[in-house]
Amino acid sequence: MLKLLSLLVPLASASIIQYQANVSAISSEWNATSNSSSSLSLNRPAIHFTPDKGWINDPNGLWYDAKEEDWHLYFQYNPESPHWDLPLYWGHAVSKDLTVWKDHGVSFGTKNESDGAFSGSMVIDYNNTSGFFNASVDPRQRVVAVWTLAEPDKQTQLLSYSHDGGYHFTEYEGNPVLDIDALNFRDPKVFWYDGAEDSEGHWIMAVAIPQKFSVAFYSSPDLKEWTLESDFTDKGFVGYQYECPGLVKVPYVRNTTFASTPNSNVTSSSPLSFNSTESWINSTSAAWNSSSVWNSSHTNSTLLNSTMFGNETVLQEALEESGFAWVLFLSINPGAPQGGSVNEYFIGDFNGTHFHPFDDQTRFVDLGKDFYAMQTFFNTPNQKDVFGIAWASNWQYGNHVPTTPWRSSMSLVRNFTVTEFNPNPNTTELVLSGVPVIDYSELRKNGTTYSIEDKQLSVSDSEVIELEDPTGVFEFSLEWSVNATNVKNYVFSDLSLYLQGDKHADEYLRLGFEANAAAFFIDRGHSNVPFVEENPFFTQRLSVNNPPSDYTSNTYDVYGVVDRNIIELYFNNGTVTSTNTFFFTTGNYISSIILETGVDDVYEVSNLRVNQFYAD
Amino acid sequence: MLKLLSLLVPLASASIIQYQANVSAISSEWNATSNSSSSLSLNRPAIHFTPDKGWINDPNGLWYDAKEEDWHLYFQYNPESPHWDLPLYWGHAVSKDLTVWKDHGVSFGTKNESDGAFSGSMVIDYNNTSGFFNASVDPRQRVVAVWTLAEPDKQTQLLSYSHDGGYHFTEYEGNPVLDIDALNFRDPKVFWYDGAEDSEGHWIMAVAIPQKFSVAFYSSPDLKEWTLESDFTDKGFVGYQYECPGLVKVPYVRNTTFASTPNSNVTSSSPLSFNSTESWINSTSAAWNSSSVWNSSHTNSTLLNSTMFGNETVLQEALEESGFAWVLFLSINPGAPQGGSVNEYFIGDFNGTHFHPFDDQTRFVDLGKDFYAMQTFFNTPNQKDVFGIAWASNWQYGNHVPTTPWRSSMSLVRNFTVTEFNPNPNTTELVLSGVPVIDYSELRKNGTTYSIEDKQLSVSDSEVIELEDPTGVFEFSLEWSVNATNVKNYVFSDLSLYLQGDKHADEYLRLGFEANAAAFFIDRGHSNVPFVEENPFFTQRLSVNNPPSDYTSNTYDVYGVVDRNIIELYFNNGTVTSTNTFFFTTGNYISSIILETGVDDVYEVSNLRVNQFYAD
């Protein structure tokens, strides 16, 4: 039986400049296509970047302009039609808050229609190592794009530079800067590696030799001359090919709430709460001061010598002292175990030329189906944070998802750290944690909060939260505990959330936890949209391993963001995540959140909170 | 438009003793439960082992009796009800041909109802190293079970031995033989490792310390005293825990049709054909002669010294000379990337104490959802073949699948080799190949063969094969080529097989290949069975990366076996496989095989053959 929850009083809705800006974009887009056969234009995400029109895939060239305090996102872009095709361009978008983006259209392309400006990165050449800049260009805006020119029979690495803060680019006349006469050789991600105190430092490029399952590391003093230093080959899950590598120095945040010794009791980590990411923008807004800041904050050193590998105590001490670990990100497509595209990562050390993972594990960044080609920003305000964006689609079906006149969105921005995690009660290991970076300050102020607290669930007593005036955009957090004594292994023992459409109740997302599978599931198959019903690669049912946040009390938590046609789920402080698109009929926004169980005396929900965001 | 294919004339159906035996078992089971609420008893697999009644999971103690020429399969067994519960027993089944099995019920259990006789293996103690045997027991039948006693607070390794060829067991009075005071410590798999010419040789046990992500290797001269030699820890994809390890010497079969140098043209491997496994039983039926055969065929040596790792040419030469590689099998549950349970493997070398993988890749044995806890036989007729069986279910939903009075089947037996494979046109790597071992000699003789050859597919011209008197049991092979010139990247370009039910056409399996995704999909969601419609872990849509068998001609192949409620797919000679259960309404056996495409001028089917097996 369902009963209606008494709702908290909605807060007053006021106009928010940032949010409204995007809503205006949605409206104009909708007007532009209202005569088309589109049935899903209204379902455009509000706080995930989408292009006004056309096709996008990999995020490219991410950087933060400390002078203008702007975040720059470039992306693989076909402005002509909502599917991948040549010629492929770099598109460009800018944001003040990493939440709302302004689409600036095409940034640059290639000379020939049969070529593509494939993926790459941007660096800030603060000290003008390239010679592309003079004093008229603020050091904080000396951006150079390093990208792949894909010709029909060859892929090479090129440079383009901007004198106006990333809006217009000039191709370096000495291009290509790296040509190994290879059909597949792409996706350069470049960063500056500071040398030891008596050495100069140099640029490092991680670039994929996709079908050799290899990441090559090149060094350069000036971005123009590159020397092969090492390679990282035949590691992890390889699928068909490697793409989009990225080597990044990621802050290490020791999680003292996780056990460092086997079998000791562990206590809860802080679950993602409504407030946990509130202050990111302040904490990271330290101004860029001078090149000395750059150097001091980028002091690199080798964490460990080879004898230290495999010694957990030594490793933990080294990480605490250094404050970071190196993470190699890698994209695999096709051939992901769950189908199509997937991102994996390796945690280890880098000595300026060679990357050495701490172990031989295969770890995935996100276990949903719509998170690929993740790239991190060159530069963040405090010079330490690592923020990343992924393409929120899958090559198995990205060209067929029912949106128009655009196709694909980016993921939310994630703030990455390396931390401890207990995948089971007897092991502590290093993992990547990624939590969403959203400027909630205005969104929440005008939203409505709904809440259920300390609720013992039973079969006959469900709970419903009804969202008034559904917008399709909300966040939620759920904390629950399991009374394992009452779980019978042969009884399907679920706690389920049904996120039901307003206009068509037969369209819903089902999310939930099942105690015997110890997994959290998502079912996005309950939709009347033909693409969902028919495309054999659009996996309806997905699940992730879901260990407790606290093994002693058997407590679990999930934080989710729903944004029109995408849902991002974060478990255990972002150490496990699952990002998936979903598609309902036009404008059928989620309005009911139904909390149910199929078993008595198993689940207690300490907190279910929902915050709907209003556009105006 | 569909058009009916003119069928080949069915061969006469004659009674087959082996096959009929199983059909009798089905009939008696069905009679026994015809008054129950069962709706799926008739869907019991015919050539996959299922218990007459009760629950099964991991295969255990696999061995071949060379005296009686019997194959022995034991398994985790709850005879009392069709779900996992304590006390858990070892069940027992016997086969003459690895195709039809006779269920012998409970083999042995534990003394206490709160305990479980958990997984383990059997060895033939030919030379009576244990002292359990006297001259009255034929050396070929001196079987010792090494298994895990799971008590509420501890898991230890025990021995039981049989004096009657595996039908009755006596517990060793000195049990446990291995106790490290651990809550999780299980699934011993034991084999004999021959020493160098001047040494004795010893037993090696691979056993899981599940939540430490560790496989421990112990040695013993007599199966009673065990010495820790090494461990294999923190490798591959780890999920929640490791289970069911197995270290096996697998024949290396050089695949000369695959490129050994990058970018060279490669020619087709032999796809699995109707005849490829026909002769296995003859080729492997060399009689067991004496202990000298044992010793000569089990000569172990270290393939490589450490400096040879990473040198492909040296590796290939060493493998060709030795004729084998070592493979470590490992089971992960929960937490597989595709949800729940999965098997992975590592190819490498073993020197008698330490296993060293050739690379740091993560490889999965089967990418379907229903293939877990794979174990290999101790002994095969020619002393070299490696045959394995997996549990054909998934812990996410195994306790809920709609069969009664039994639950779960085993997989088909697979014959494993290590061989070369081209995951893309530019890489050759070692992989495991597993092809089904079925005694087709009688099954095919009485079956009906249907065939389509050299068919250019078009949207308006589908093909249908109608199986007469459908039995629910058939094999098929499909070979197709792709005209890549005509593939548009933004057009969904499928070749689909619809395997449609006879009584309810709205129940069907959809299989197929899509050229842009370069993947083969299976959709098992089109069913009216409530379990299929509702269980959120029963992933309907699955896919596997599907490289061509011949990159030059863009030719692909798949071989499949459908057996009532399970389908096993083998690609590229079993180097990629996907095993999945499916559930239709009672007795709604597949009768129509519809071959379609959604695009013109892309697909040519050189051969689609279907062989239905008749029961009588």
PDB file of N, CA and C in Angstrom, chain B residues 399-469:
ATOM      1  N   ASN B 399      19.082 -18.111  -7.125  1.00  0.00           N
ATOM      2  CA  ASN B 399      18.077 -18.673  -6.221  1.00  0.00           C
ATOM      3  C   ASN B 399      16.646 -18.371  -6.654  1.00  0.00           C
ATOM      4  N   HIS B 400      16.491 -17.619  -7.728  1.00  0.00           N
ATOM      5  CA  HIS B 400      15.138 -17.194  -8.113  1.00  0.00           C
ATOM      6  C   HIS B 400      14.731 -17.647  -9.506  1.00  0.00           C
ATOM      7  N   VAL B 401      15.587 -18.345 -10.222  1.00  0.00           N
ATOM      8  CA  VAL B 401      15.215 -18.700 -11.591  1.00  0.00           C
ATOM      9  C   VAL B 401      14.045 -19.687 -11.563  1.00  0.00           C
ATOM     10  N   PRO B 402      13.147 -19.576 -12.555  1.00  0.00           N
ATOM     11  CA  PRO B 402      11.868 -20.291 -12.491  1.00  0.00           C
ATOM     12  C   PRO B 402      11.954 -21.730 -12.975  1.00  0.00           C
ATOM     13  N   THR B 403      12.664 -22.566 -12.249  1.00  0.00           N
ATOM     14  CA  THR B 403      12.664 -24.000 -12.541  1.00  0.00           C
ATOM     15  C   THR B 403      12.337 -24.738 -11.255  1.00  0.00           C
ATOM     16  N   THR B 404      11.718 -25.859 -11.372  1.00  0.00           N
ATOM     17  CA  THR B 404      11.405 -26.691 -10.223  1.00  0.00           C
ATOM     18  C   THR B 404      11.166 -28.107 -10.719  1.00  0.00           C
ATOM     19  N   PRO B 405      11.490 -29.127  -9.966  1.00  0.00           N
ATOM     20  CA  PRO B 405      11.967 -29.130  -8.582  1.00  0.00           C
ATOM     21  C   PRO B 405      13.482 -29.006  -8.440  1.00  0.00           C
ATOM     22  N   TRP B 406      14.147 -28.523  -9.474  1.00  0.00           N
ATOM     23  CA  TRP B 406      15.585 -28.337  -9.369  1.00  0.00           C
ATOM     24  C   TRP B 406      15.910 -26.878  -9.672  1.00  0.00           C
ATOM     25  N   ARG B 407      17.118 -26.466  -9.310  1.00  0.00           N
ATOM     26  CA  ARG B 407      17.552 -25.135  -9.722  1.00  0.00           C
ATOM     27  C   ARG B 407      19.032 -25.142 -10.108  1.00  0.00           C
ATOM     28  N   SER B 408      19.282 -24.679 -11.284  1.00  0.00           N
ATOM     29  CA  SER B 408      20.592 -24.500 -11.925  1.00  0.00           C
ATOM     30  C   SER B 408      21.042 -25.727 -12.694  1.00  0.00           C
ATOM     31  N   SER B 409      21.767 -25.423 -13.758  1.00  0.00           N
ATOM     32  CA  SER B 409      22.431 -26.479 -14.521  1.00  0.00           C
ATOM     33  C   SER B 409      23.911 -26.170 -14.562  1.00  0.00           C
ATOM     34  N   MET B 410      24.668 -27.177 -14.998  1.00  0.00           N
ATOM     35  CA  MET B 410      26.069 -26.943 -15.305  1.00  0.00           C
ATOM     36  C   MET B 410      26.171 -26.488 -16.752  1.00  0.00           C
ATOM     37  N   SER B 411      27.313 -25.899 -17.092  1.00  0.00           N
ATOM     38  CA  SER B 411      27.599 -25.577 -18.493  1.00  0.00           C
ATOM     39  C   SER B 411      27.909 -26.856 -19.247  1.00  0.00           C
ATOM     40  N   LEU B 412      27.977 -26.755 -20.554  1.00  0.00           N
ATOM     41  CA  LEU B 412      28.590 -27.824 -21.331  1.00  0.00           C
ATOM     42  C   LEU B 412      30.051 -27.964 -20.896  1.00  0.00           C
ATOM     43  N   VAL B 413      30.605 -29.118 -21.156  1.00  0.00           N
ATOM     44  CA  VAL B 413      32.036 -29.307 -20.917  1.00  0.00           C
ATOM     45  C   VAL B 413      32.804 -28.569 -22.011  1.00  0.00           C
ATOM     46  N   ARG B 414      33.882 -27.898 -21.612  1.00  0.00           N
ATOM     47  CA  ARG B 414      34.718 -27.206 -22.608  1.00  0.00           C
ATOM     48  C   ARG B 414      36.108 -27.801 -22.656  1.00  0.00           C
ATOM     49  N   ASN B 415      36.634 -27.878 -23.847  1.00  0.00           N
ATOM     50  CA  ASN B 415      38.003 -28.315 -24.079  1.00  0.00           C
ATOM     51  C   ASN B 415      38.865 -27.067 -24.262  1.00  0.00           C
ATOM     52  N   PHE B 416      39.787 -26.858 -23.329  1.00  0.00           N
ATOM     53  CA  PHE B 416      40.565 -25.622 -23.329  1.00  0.00           C
ATOM     54  C   PHE B 416      41.941 -25.804 -23.956  1.00  0.00           C
ATOM     55  N   THR B 417      42.311 -24.818 -24.752  1.00  0.00           N
ATOM     56  CA  THR B 417      43.687 -24.707 -25.222  1.00  0.00           C
ATOM     57  C   THR B 417      44.113 -23.247 -25.091  1.00  0.00           C
ATOM     58  N   VAL B 418      45.411 -23.031 -25.146  1.00  0.00           N
ATOM     59  CA  VAL B 418      45.954 -21.675 -25.228  1.00  0.00           C
ATOM     60  C   VAL B 418      46.405 -21.474 -26.657  1.00  0.00           C
ATOM     61  N   THR B 419      46.026 -20.342 -27.232  1.00  0.00           N
ATOM     62  CA  THR B 419      46.340 -20.133 -28.641  1.00  0.00           C
ATOM     63  C   THR B 419      46.493 -18.645 -28.923  1.00  0.00           C
ATOM     64  N   GLU B 420      46.826 -18.327 -30.167  1.00  0.00           N
ATOM     65  CA  GLU B 420      46.951 -16.927 -30.564  1.00  0.00           C
ATOM     66  C   GLU B 420      45.604 -16.386 -31.033  1.00  0.00           C
ATOM     67  N   PHE B 421      45.474 -15.102 -30.907  1.00  0.00           N
ATOM     68  CA  PHE B 421      44.233 -14.435 -31.274  1.00  0.00           C
ATOM     69  C   PHE B 421      44.567 -13.003 -31.654  1.00  0.00           C
ATOM     70  N   ASN B 422      43.804 -12.470 -32.608  1.00  0.00           N
ATOM     71  CA  ASN B 422      43.953 -11.052 -32.977  1.00  0.00           C
ATOM     72  C   ASN B 422      42.761 -10.276 -32.476  1.00  0.00           C
ATOM     73  N   PRO B 423      42.869  -9.629 -31.325  1.00  0.00           N
ATOM     74  CA  PRO B 423      41.743  -8.826 -30.833  1.00  0.00           C
ATOM     75  C   PRO B 423      41.478  -7.614 -31.715  1.00  0.00           C
ATOM     76  N   ASN B 424      42.471  -7.211 -32.468  1.00  0.00           N
ATOM     77  CA  ASN B 424      42.320  -6.167 -33.482  1.00  0.00           C
ATOM     78  C   ASN B 424      43.358  -6.476 -34.563  1.00  0.00           C
ATOM     79  N   PRO B 425      43.365  -5.730 -35.671  1.00  0.00           N
ATOM     80  CA  PRO B 425      44.266  -6.122 -36.775  1.00  0.00           C
ATOM     81  C   PRO B 425      45.750  -5.966 -36.459  1.00  0.00           C
ATOM     82  N   ASN B 426      46.071  -5.307 -35.350  1.00  0.00           N
ATOM     83  CA  ASN B 426      47.463  -4.972 -35.101  1.00  0.00           C
ATOM     84  C   ASN B 426      48.102  -5.676 -33.916  1.00  0.00           C
ATOM     85  N   THR B 427      47.366  -6.547 -33.278  1.00  0.00           N
ATOM     86  CA  THR B 427      47.908  -7.226 -32.101  1.00  0.00           C
ATOM     87  C   THR B 427      47.639  -8.719 -32.186  1.00  0.00           C
ATOM     88  N   THR B 428      48.634  -9.500 -31.853  1.00  0.00           N
ATOM     89  CA  THR B 428      48.454 -10.933 -31.659  1.00  0.00           C
ATOM     90  C   THR B 428      48.732 -11.216 -30.202  1.00  0.00           C
ATOM     91  N   GLU B 429      47.816 -11.902 -29.551  1.00  0.00           N
ATOM     92  CA  GLU B 429      48.092 -12.212 -28.163  1.00  0.00           C
ATOM     93  C   GLU B 429      47.608 -13.601 -27.817  1.00  0.00           C
ATOM     94  N   LEU B 430      48.124 -14.123 -26.697  1.00  0.00           N
ATOM     95  CA  LEU B 430      47.695 -15.430 -26.223  1.00  0.00           C
ATOM     96  C   LEU B 430      46.345 -15.306 -25.538  1.00  0.00           C
ATOM     97  N   VAL B 431      45.469 -16.232 -25.842  1.00  0.00           N
ATOM     98  CA  VAL B 431      44.179 -16.290 -25.156  1.00  0.00           C
ATOM     99  C   VAL B 431      43.832 -17.754 -24.909  1.00  0.00           C
ATOM    100  N   LEU B 432      42.826 -17.923 -24.102  1.00  0.00           N
ATOM    101  CA  LEU B 432      42.265 -19.234 -23.859  1.00  0.00           C
ATOM    102  C   LEU B 432      41.183 -19.480 -24.896  1.00  0.00           C
ATOM    103  N   SER B 433      41.180 -20.666 -25.466  1.00  0.00           N
ATOM    104  CA  SER B 433      40.098 -21.069 -26.353  1.00  0.00           C
ATOM    105  C   SER B 433      39.355 -22.214 -25.673  1.00  0.00           C
ATOM    106  N   GLY B 434      38.047 -22.110 -25.620  1.00  0.00           N
ATOM    107  CA  GLY B 434      37.247 -23.186 -25.036  1.00  0.00           C
ATOM    108  C   GLY B 434      36.160 -23.599 -26.003  1.00  0.00           C
ATOM    109  N   VAL B 435      36.187 -24.828 -26.452  1.00  0.00           N
ATOM    110  CA  VAL B 435      35.158 -25.295 -27.391  1.00  0.00           C
ATOM    111  C   VAL B 435      34.354 -26.397 -26.717  1.00  0.00           C
ATOM    112  N   PRO B 436      33.074 -26.490 -27.047  1.00  0.00           N
ATOM    113  CA  PRO B 436      32.231 -27.449 -26.338  1.00  0.00           C
ATOM    114  C   PRO B 436      32.608 -28.888 -26.659  1.00  0.00           C
ATOM    115  N   VAL B 437      32.534 -29.713 -25.654  1.00  0.00           N
ATOM    116  CA  VAL B 437      32.780 -31.144 -25.806  1.00  0.00           C
ATOM    117  C   VAL B 437      31.432 -31.832 -25.678  1.00  0.00           C
ATOM    118  N   ILE B 438      30.890 -32.235 -26.800  1.00  0.00           N
ATOM    119  CA  ILE B 438      29.597 -32.904 -26.816  1.00  0.00           C
ATOM    120  C   ILE B 438      29.758 -34.140 -27.683  1.00  0.00           C
ATOM    121  N   ASP B 439      29.204 -35.235 -27.264  1.00  0.00           N
ATOM    122  CA  ASP B 439      29.202 -36.407 -28.124  1.00  0.00           C
ATOM    123  C   ASP B 439      28.009 -36.285 -29.061  1.00  0.00           C
ATOM    124  N   TYR B 440      28.305 -35.717 -30.229  1.00  0.00           N
ATOM    125  CA  TYR B 440      27.239 -35.445 -31.191  1.00  0.00           C
ATOM    126  C   TYR B 440      26.867 -36.680 -32.000  1.00  0.00           C
ATOM    127  N   SER B 441      27.664 -37.744 -31.872  1.00  0.00           N
ATOM    128  CA  SER B 441      27.537 -38.834 -32.840  1.00  0.00           C
ATOM    129  C   SER B 441      26.110 -39.367 -32.927  1.00  0.00           C
ATOM    130  N   GLU B 442      25.452 -39.501 -31.792  1.00  0.00           N
ATOM    131  CA  GLU B 442      24.081 -40.007 -31.832  1.00  0.00           C
ATOM    132  C   GLU B 442      23.072 -38.872 -31.983  1.00  0.00           C
ATOM    133  N   LEU B 443      23.378 -37.754 -31.376  1.00  0.00           N
ATOM    134  CA  LEU B 443      22.433 -36.634 -31.408  1.00  0.00           C
ATOM    135  C   LEU B 443      22.151 -36.192 -32.835  1.00  0.00           C
ATOM    136  N   ARG B 444      23.216 -36.070 -33.607  1.00  0.00           N
ATOM    137  CA  ARG B 444      23.034 -35.553 -34.965  1.00  0.00           C
ATOM    138  C   ARG B 444      22.413 -36.581 -35.899  1.00  0.00           C
ATOM    139  N   LYS B 445      22.737 -37.842 -35.615  1.00  0.00           N
ATOM    140  CA  LYS B 445      22.288 -38.889 -36.516  1.00  0.00           C
ATOM    141  C   LYS B 445      20.773 -38.857 -36.638  1.00  0.00           C
ATOM    142  N   ASN B 446      20.133 -38.468 -35.578  1.00  0.00           N
ATOM    143  CA  ASN B 446      18.678 -38.505 -35.567  1.00  0.00           C
ATOM    144  C   ASN B 446      18.065 -37.117 -35.618  1.00  0.00           C
ATOM    145  N   GLY B 447      18.903 -36.161 -35.890  1.00  0.00           N
ATOM    146  CA  GLY B 447      18.385 -34.807 -35.950  1.00  0.00           C
ATOM    147  C   GLY B 447      18.010 -34.417 -37.366  1.00  0.00           C
ATOM    148  N   THR B 448      17.608 -33.181 -37.485  1.00  0.00           N
ATOM    149  CA  THR B 448      17.251 -32.633 -38.779  1.00  0.00           C
ATOM    150  C   THR B 448      18.184 -31.464 -39.045  1.00  0.00           C
ATOM    151  N   THR B 449      18.710 -31.396 -40.252  1.00  0.00           N
ATOM    152  CA  THR B 449      19.601 -30.306 -40.601  1.00  0.00           C
ATOM    153  C   THR B 449      18.903 -29.337 -41.547  1.00  0.00           C
ATOM    154  N   TYR B 450      19.021 -28.078 -41.255  1.00  0.00           N
ATOM    155  CA  TYR B 450      18.469 -27.023 -42.088  1.00  0.00           C
ATOM    156  C   TYR B 450      19.630 -26.117 -42.479  1.00  0.00           C
ATOM    157  N   SER B 451      19.539 -25.516 -43.624  1.00  0.00           N
ATOM    158  CA  SER B 451      20.690 -24.745 -44.063  1.00  0.00           C
ATOM    159  C   SER B 451      20.311 -23.617 -45.019  1.00  0.00           C
ATOM    160  N   ILE B 452      21.008 -22.509 -44.866  1.00  0.00           N
ATOM    161  CA  ILE B 452      20.913 -21.393 -45.813  1.00  0.00           C
ATOM    162  C   ILE B 452      22.343 -21.098 -46.245  1.00  0.00           C
ATOM    163  N   GLU B 453      22.565 -20.939 -47.531  1.00  0.00           N
ATOM    164  CA  GLU B 453      23.931 -20.695 -47.990  1.00  0.00           C
ATOM    165  C   GLU B 453      24.007 -19.523 -48.964  1.00  0.00           C
ATOM    166  N   ASP B 454      25.121 -18.816 -48.874  1.00  0.00           N
ATOM    167  CA  ASP B 454      25.455 -17.751 -49.828  1.00  0.00           C
ATOM    168  C   ASP B 454      24.282 -16.813 -50.083  1.00  0.00           C
ATOM    169  N   LYS B 455      23.796 -16.217 -49.026  1.00  0.00           N
ATOM    170  CA  LYS B 455      22.617 -15.373 -49.102  1.00  0.00           C
ATOM    171  C   LYS B 455      23.001 -13.919 -48.861  1.00  0.00           C
ATOM    172  N   GLN B 456      22.764 -13.080 -49.863  1.00  0.00           N
ATOM    173  CA  GLN B 456      22.942 -11.635 -49.681  1.00  0.00           C
ATOM    174  C   GLN B 456      21.687 -11.117 -48.990  1.00  0.00           C
ATOM    175  N   LEU B 457      21.843 -10.534 -47.816  1.00  0.00           N
ATOM    176  CA  LEU B 457      20.665 -10.095 -47.058  1.00  0.00           C
ATOM    177  C   LEU B 457      20.209  -8.711 -47.492  1.00  0.00           C
ATOM    178  N   SER B 458      18.896  -8.529 -47.479  1.00  0.00           N
ATOM    179  CA  SER B 458      18.349  -7.198 -47.709  1.00  0.00           C
ATOM    180  C   SER B 458      17.134  -7.006 -46.803  1.00  0.00           C
ATOM    181  N   VAL B 459      16.783  -5.763 -46.632  1.00  0.00           N
ATOM    182  CA  VAL B 459      15.710  -5.418 -45.699  1.00  0.00           C
ATOM    183  C   VAL B 459      14.412  -6.128 -46.074  1.00  0.00           C
ATOM    184  N   SER B 460      14.174  -6.248 -47.367  1.00  0.00           N
ATOM    185  CA  SER B 460      12.891  -6.778 -47.813  1.00  0.00           C
ATOM    186  C   SER B 460      12.901  -8.291 -47.980  1.00  0.00           C
ATOM    187  N   ASP B 461      13.981  -8.917 -47.634  1.00  0.00           N
ATOM    188  CA  ASP B 461      14.107 -10.337 -47.961  1.00  0.00           C
ATOM    189  C   ASP B 461      14.703 -11.095 -46.782  1.00  0.00           C
ATOM    190  N   SER B 462      13.850 -11.431 -45.831  1.00  0.00           N
ATOM    191  CA  SER B 462      14.301 -12.210 -44.683  1.00  0.00           C
ATOM    192  C   SER B 462      14.222 -13.693 -45.007  1.00  0.00           C
ATOM    193  N   GLU B 463      14.811 -14.471 -44.155  1.00  0.00           N
ATOM    194  CA  GLU B 463      14.776 -15.923 -44.308  1.00  0.00           C
ATOM    195  C   GLU B 463      14.231 -16.522 -43.025  1.00  0.00           C
ATOM    196  N   VAL B 464      13.509 -17.614 -43.161  1.00  0.00           N
ATOM    197  CA  VAL B 464      12.991 -18.300 -41.982  1.00  0.00           C
ATOM    198  C   VAL B 464      13.320 -19.782 -42.082  1.00  0.00           C
ATOM    199  N   ILE B 465      13.832 -20.310 -41.011  1.00  0.00           N
ATOM    200  CA  ILE B 465      13.956 -21.764 -40.884  1.00  0.00           C
ATOM    201  C   ILE B 465      12.925 -22.206 -39.859  1.00  0.00           C
ATOM    202  N   GLU B 466      12.034 -23.091 -40.268  1.00  0.00           N
ATOM    203  CA  GLU B 466      11.030 -23.607 -39.336  1.00  0.00           C
ATOM    204  C   GLU B 466      11.460 -24.996 -38.885  1.00  0.00           C
ATOM    205  N   LEU B 467      11.645 -25.160 -37.588  1.00  0.00           N
ATOM    206  CA  LEU B 467      12.018 -26.474 -37.061  1.00  0.00           C
ATOM    207  C   LEU B 467      10.742 -27.294 -36.870  1.00  0.00           C
ATOM    208  N   GLU B 468      10.719 -28.464 -37.465  1.00  0.00           N
ATOM    209  CA  GLU B 468       9.545 -29.312 -37.285  1.00  0.00           C
ATOM    210  C   GLU B 468       9.613 -30.015 -35.938  1.00  0.00           C
ATOM    211  N   ASP B 469       8.466 -30.171 -35.305  1.00  0.00           N
ATOM    212  CA  ASP B 469       8.399 -30.846 -34.002  1.00  0.00           C
ATOM    213  C   ASP B 469       9.489 -30.346 -33.066  1.00  0.00           C
TER     214      ASP B 469
END
